[in-house]
PDB file of C-alpha atoms in Angstrom:
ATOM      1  CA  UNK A   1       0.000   0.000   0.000  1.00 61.00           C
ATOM      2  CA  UNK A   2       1.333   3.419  -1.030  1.00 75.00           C
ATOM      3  CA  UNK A   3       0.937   6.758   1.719  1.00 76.00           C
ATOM      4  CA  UNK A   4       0.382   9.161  -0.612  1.00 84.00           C
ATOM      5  CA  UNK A   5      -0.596  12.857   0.811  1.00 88.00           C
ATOM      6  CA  UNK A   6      -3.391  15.061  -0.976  1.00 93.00           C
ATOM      7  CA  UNK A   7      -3.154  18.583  -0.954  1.00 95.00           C
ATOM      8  CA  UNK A   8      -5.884  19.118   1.652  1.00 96.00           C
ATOM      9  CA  UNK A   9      -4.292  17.005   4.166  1.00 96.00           C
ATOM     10  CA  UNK A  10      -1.626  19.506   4.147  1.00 96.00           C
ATOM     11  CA  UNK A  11      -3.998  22.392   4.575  1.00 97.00           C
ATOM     12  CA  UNK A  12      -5.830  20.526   7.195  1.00 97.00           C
ATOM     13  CA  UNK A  13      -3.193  19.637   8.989  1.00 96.00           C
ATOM     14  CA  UNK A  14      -1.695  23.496   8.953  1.00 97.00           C
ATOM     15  CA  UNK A  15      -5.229  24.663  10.098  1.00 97.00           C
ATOM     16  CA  UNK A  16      -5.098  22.283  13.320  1.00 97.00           C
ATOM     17  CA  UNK A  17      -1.386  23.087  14.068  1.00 95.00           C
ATOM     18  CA  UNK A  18      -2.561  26.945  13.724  1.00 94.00           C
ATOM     19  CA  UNK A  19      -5.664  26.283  16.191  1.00 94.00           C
ATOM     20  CA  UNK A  20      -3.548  24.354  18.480  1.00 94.00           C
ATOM     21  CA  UNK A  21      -1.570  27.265  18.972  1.00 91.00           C
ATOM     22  CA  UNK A  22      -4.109  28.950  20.259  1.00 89.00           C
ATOM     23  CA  UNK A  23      -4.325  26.605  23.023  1.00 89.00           C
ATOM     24  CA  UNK A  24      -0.634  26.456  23.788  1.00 86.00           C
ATOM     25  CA  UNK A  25       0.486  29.998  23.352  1.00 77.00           C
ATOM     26  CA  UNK A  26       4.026  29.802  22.200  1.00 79.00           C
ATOM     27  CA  UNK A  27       4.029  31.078  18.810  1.00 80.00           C
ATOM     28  CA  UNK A  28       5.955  28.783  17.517  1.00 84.00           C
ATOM     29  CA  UNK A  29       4.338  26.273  16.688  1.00 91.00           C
ATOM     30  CA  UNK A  30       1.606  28.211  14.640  1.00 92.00           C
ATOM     31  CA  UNK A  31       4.737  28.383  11.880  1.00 93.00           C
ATOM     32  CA  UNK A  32       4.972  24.443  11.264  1.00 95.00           C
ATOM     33  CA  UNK A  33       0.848  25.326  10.788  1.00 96.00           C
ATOM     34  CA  UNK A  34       1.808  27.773   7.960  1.00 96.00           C
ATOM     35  CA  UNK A  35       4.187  26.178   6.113  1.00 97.00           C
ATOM     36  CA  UNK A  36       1.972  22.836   5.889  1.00 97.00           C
ATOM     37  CA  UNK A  37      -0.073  25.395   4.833  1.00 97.00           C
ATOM     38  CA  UNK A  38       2.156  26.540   2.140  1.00 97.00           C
ATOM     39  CA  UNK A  39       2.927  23.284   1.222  1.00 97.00           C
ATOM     40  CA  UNK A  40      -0.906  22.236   0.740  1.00 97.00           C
ATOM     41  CA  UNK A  41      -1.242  25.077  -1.541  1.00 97.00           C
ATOM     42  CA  UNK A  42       1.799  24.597  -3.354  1.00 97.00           C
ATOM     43  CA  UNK A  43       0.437  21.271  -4.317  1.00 96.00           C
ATOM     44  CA  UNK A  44      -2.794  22.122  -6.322  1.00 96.00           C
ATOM     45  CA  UNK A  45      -0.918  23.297  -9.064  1.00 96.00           C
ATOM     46  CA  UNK A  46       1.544  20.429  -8.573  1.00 94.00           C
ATOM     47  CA  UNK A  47      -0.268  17.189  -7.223  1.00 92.00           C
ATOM     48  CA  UNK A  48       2.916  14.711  -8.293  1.00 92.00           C
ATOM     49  CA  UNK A  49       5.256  16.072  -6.022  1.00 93.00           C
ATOM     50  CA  UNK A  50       6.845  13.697  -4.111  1.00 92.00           C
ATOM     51  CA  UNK A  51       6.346  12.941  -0.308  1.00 92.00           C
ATOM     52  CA  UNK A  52       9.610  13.629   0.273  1.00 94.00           C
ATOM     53  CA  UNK A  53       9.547  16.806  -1.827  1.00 96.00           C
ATOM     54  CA  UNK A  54       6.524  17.797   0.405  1.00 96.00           C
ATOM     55  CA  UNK A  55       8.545  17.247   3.373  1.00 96.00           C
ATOM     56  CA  UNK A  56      11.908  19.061   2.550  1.00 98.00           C
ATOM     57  CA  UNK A  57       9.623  22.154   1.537  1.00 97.00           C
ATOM     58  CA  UNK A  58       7.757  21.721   5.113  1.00 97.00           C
ATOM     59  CA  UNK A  59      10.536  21.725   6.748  1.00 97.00           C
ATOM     60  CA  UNK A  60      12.510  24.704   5.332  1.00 98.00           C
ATOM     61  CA  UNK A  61       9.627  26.874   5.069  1.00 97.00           C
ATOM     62  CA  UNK A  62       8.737  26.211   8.796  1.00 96.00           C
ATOM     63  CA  UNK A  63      12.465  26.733   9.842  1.00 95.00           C
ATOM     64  CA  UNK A  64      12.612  30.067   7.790  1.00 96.00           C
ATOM     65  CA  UNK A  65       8.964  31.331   8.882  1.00 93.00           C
ATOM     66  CA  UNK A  66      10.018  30.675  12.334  1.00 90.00           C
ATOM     67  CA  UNK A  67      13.368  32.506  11.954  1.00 91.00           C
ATOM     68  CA  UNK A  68      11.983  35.012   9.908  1.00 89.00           C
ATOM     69  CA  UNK A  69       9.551  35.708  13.175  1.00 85.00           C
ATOM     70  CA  UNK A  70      12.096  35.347  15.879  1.00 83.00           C
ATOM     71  CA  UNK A  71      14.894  37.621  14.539  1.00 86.00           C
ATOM     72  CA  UNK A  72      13.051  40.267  12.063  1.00 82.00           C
ATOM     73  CA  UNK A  73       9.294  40.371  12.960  1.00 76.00           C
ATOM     74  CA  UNK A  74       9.054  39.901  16.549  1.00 72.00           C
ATOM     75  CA  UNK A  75      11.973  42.651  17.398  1.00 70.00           C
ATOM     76  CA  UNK A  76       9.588  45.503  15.716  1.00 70.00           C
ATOM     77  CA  UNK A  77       6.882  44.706  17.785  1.00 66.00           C
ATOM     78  CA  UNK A  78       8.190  45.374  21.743  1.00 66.00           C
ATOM     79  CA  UNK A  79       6.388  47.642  23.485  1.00 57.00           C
ATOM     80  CA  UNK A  80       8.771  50.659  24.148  1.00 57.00           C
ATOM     81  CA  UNK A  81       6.404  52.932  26.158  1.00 56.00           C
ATOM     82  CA  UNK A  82       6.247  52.473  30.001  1.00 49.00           C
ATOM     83  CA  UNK A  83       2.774  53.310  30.384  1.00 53.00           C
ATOM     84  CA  UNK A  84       1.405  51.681  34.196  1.00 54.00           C
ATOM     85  CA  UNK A  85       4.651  51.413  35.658  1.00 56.00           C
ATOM     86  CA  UNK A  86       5.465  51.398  39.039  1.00 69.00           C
ATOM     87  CA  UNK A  87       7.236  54.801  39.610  1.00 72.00           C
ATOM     88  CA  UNK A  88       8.194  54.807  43.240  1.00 75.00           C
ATOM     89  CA  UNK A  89      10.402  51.388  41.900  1.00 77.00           C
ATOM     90  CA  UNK A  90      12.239  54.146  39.753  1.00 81.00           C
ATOM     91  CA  UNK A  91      12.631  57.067  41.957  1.00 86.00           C
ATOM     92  CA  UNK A  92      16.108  57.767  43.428  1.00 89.00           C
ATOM     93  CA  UNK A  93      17.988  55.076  41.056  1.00 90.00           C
ATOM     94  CA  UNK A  94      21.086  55.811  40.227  1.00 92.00           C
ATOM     95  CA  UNK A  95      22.468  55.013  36.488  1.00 93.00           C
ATOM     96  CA  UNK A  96      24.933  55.704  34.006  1.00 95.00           C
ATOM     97  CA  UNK A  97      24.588  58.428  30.767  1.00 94.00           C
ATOM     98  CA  UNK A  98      25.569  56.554  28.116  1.00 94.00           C
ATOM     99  CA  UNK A  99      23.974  59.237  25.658  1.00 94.00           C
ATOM    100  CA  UNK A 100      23.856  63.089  26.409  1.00 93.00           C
ATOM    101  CA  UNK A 101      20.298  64.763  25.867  1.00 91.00           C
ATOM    102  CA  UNK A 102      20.542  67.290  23.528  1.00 87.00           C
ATOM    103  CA  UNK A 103      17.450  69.653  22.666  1.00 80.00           C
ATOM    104  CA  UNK A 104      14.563  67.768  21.667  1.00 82.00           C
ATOM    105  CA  UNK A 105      16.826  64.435  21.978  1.00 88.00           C
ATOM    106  CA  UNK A 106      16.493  62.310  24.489  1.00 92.00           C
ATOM    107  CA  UNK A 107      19.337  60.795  26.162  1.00 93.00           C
ATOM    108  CA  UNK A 108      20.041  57.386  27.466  1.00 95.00           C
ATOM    109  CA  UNK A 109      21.120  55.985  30.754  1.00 95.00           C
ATOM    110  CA  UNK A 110      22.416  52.248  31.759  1.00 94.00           C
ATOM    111  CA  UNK A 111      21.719  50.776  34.879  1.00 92.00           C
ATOM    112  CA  UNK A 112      23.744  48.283  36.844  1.00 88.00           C
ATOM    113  CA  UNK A 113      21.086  45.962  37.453  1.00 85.00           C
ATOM    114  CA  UNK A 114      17.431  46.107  35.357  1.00 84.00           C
ATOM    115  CA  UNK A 115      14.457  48.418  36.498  1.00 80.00           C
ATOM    116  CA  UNK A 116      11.559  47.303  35.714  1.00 79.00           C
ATOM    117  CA  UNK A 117      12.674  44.599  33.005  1.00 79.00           C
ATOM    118  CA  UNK A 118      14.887  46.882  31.571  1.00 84.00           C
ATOM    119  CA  UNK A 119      18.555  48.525  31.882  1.00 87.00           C
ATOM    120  CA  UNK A 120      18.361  51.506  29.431  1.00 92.00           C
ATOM    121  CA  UNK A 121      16.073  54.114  29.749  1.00 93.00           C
ATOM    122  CA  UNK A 122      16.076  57.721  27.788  1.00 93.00           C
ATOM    123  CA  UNK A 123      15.976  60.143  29.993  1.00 94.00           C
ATOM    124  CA  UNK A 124      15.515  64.199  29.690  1.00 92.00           C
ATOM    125  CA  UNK A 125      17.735  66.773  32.109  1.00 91.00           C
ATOM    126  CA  UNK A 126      17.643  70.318  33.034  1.00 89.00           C
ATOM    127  CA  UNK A 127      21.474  69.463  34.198  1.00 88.00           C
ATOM    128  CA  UNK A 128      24.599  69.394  31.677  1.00 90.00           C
ATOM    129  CA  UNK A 129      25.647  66.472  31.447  1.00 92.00           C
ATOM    130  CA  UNK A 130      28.795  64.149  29.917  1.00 92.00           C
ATOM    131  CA  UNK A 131      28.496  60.435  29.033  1.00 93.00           C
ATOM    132  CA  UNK A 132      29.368  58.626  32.024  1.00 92.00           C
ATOM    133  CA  UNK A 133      28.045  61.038  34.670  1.00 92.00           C
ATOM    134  CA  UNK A 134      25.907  59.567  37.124  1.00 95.00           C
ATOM    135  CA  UNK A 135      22.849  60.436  37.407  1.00 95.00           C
ATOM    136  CA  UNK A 136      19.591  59.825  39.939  1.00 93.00           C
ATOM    137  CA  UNK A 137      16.341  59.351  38.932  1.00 93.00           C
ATOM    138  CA  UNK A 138      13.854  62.639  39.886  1.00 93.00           C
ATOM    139  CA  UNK A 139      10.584  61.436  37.434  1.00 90.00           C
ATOM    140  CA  UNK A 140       8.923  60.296  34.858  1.00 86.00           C
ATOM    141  CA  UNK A 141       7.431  61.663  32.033  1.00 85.00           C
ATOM    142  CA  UNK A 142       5.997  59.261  29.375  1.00 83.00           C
ATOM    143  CA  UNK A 143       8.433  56.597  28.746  1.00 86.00           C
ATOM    144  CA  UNK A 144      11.649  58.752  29.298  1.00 90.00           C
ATOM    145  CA  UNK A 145      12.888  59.574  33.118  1.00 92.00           C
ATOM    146  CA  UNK A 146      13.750  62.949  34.370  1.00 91.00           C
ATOM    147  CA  UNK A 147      17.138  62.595  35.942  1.00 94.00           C
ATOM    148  CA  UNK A 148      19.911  64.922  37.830  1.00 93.00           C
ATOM    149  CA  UNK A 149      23.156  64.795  38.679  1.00 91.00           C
ATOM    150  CA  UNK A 150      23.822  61.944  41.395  1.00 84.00           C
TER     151      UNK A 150
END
């Protein structure tokens, strides 16, 4: 008996990986679902190719959807705003410039250890400053701290 796979298994089986996802929440797994996908619609034009054919394009195109997501997509998509954040956790830190404000540009400051999931922060000063003063942490305003001389 010959296994021979039909076009709408593929689909079908993309679909359920897809839903599944839902259920599990990783992300990652939704990409096998496309590219079975991909594959199932790559054979109605082509219904000969081979099982092994279907396979090798499965695989690569769920290896380079994946990658595609984990190192191009997914980077563009952080939330950079602050918004909710604890600000007495902030107040009275004291941090690194790494980048001087200047005018309407914000600086940056480094931490030693993260605040609040993260160890760069802009940050806007009424004080002159040089990359690598320290500086203390006075407010907040938006997602950028107000900060003065340590």
């Amino acid at each position: 008996m010959e296994f021979t796979l039909l076009y709408w298994h593929w689909i079908v089986i993309g679909i359920a990986l897809m839903l599944f996802e839902i259920f599990v929440g990783t992300f990652f797994i939704f990409w096998f679902g496309a590219a079975a996908v991909v594959v199932g619609l790559l054979m109605v034009p082509l219904p000969e190719m081979s099982v092994i054919a279907q396979i090798l394009i499965w695989a690569v195109s769920s290896t380079a959807f994946a990658i595609a997501w984990f190192k191009l997509i997914k980077p563009l998509n952080i939330d950079k705003t602050k918004a909710g954040l604890s600000k007495e956790q902030l107040l009275g830190e004291i941090g690194q410039v790494l980048r001087v404000p200047d005018g309407e540009k914000r600086g940056k400051v480094r931490f030693p250890a993260p605040v609040l999931g993260s160890d760069e922060w802009l940050i806007i000063s009424q004080d002159e400053l040089v990359v690598g003063d320290r500086v203390s942490v006075k407010d907040l305003s938006g997602n950028a701290l107000i900060v003065e001389k340590a």
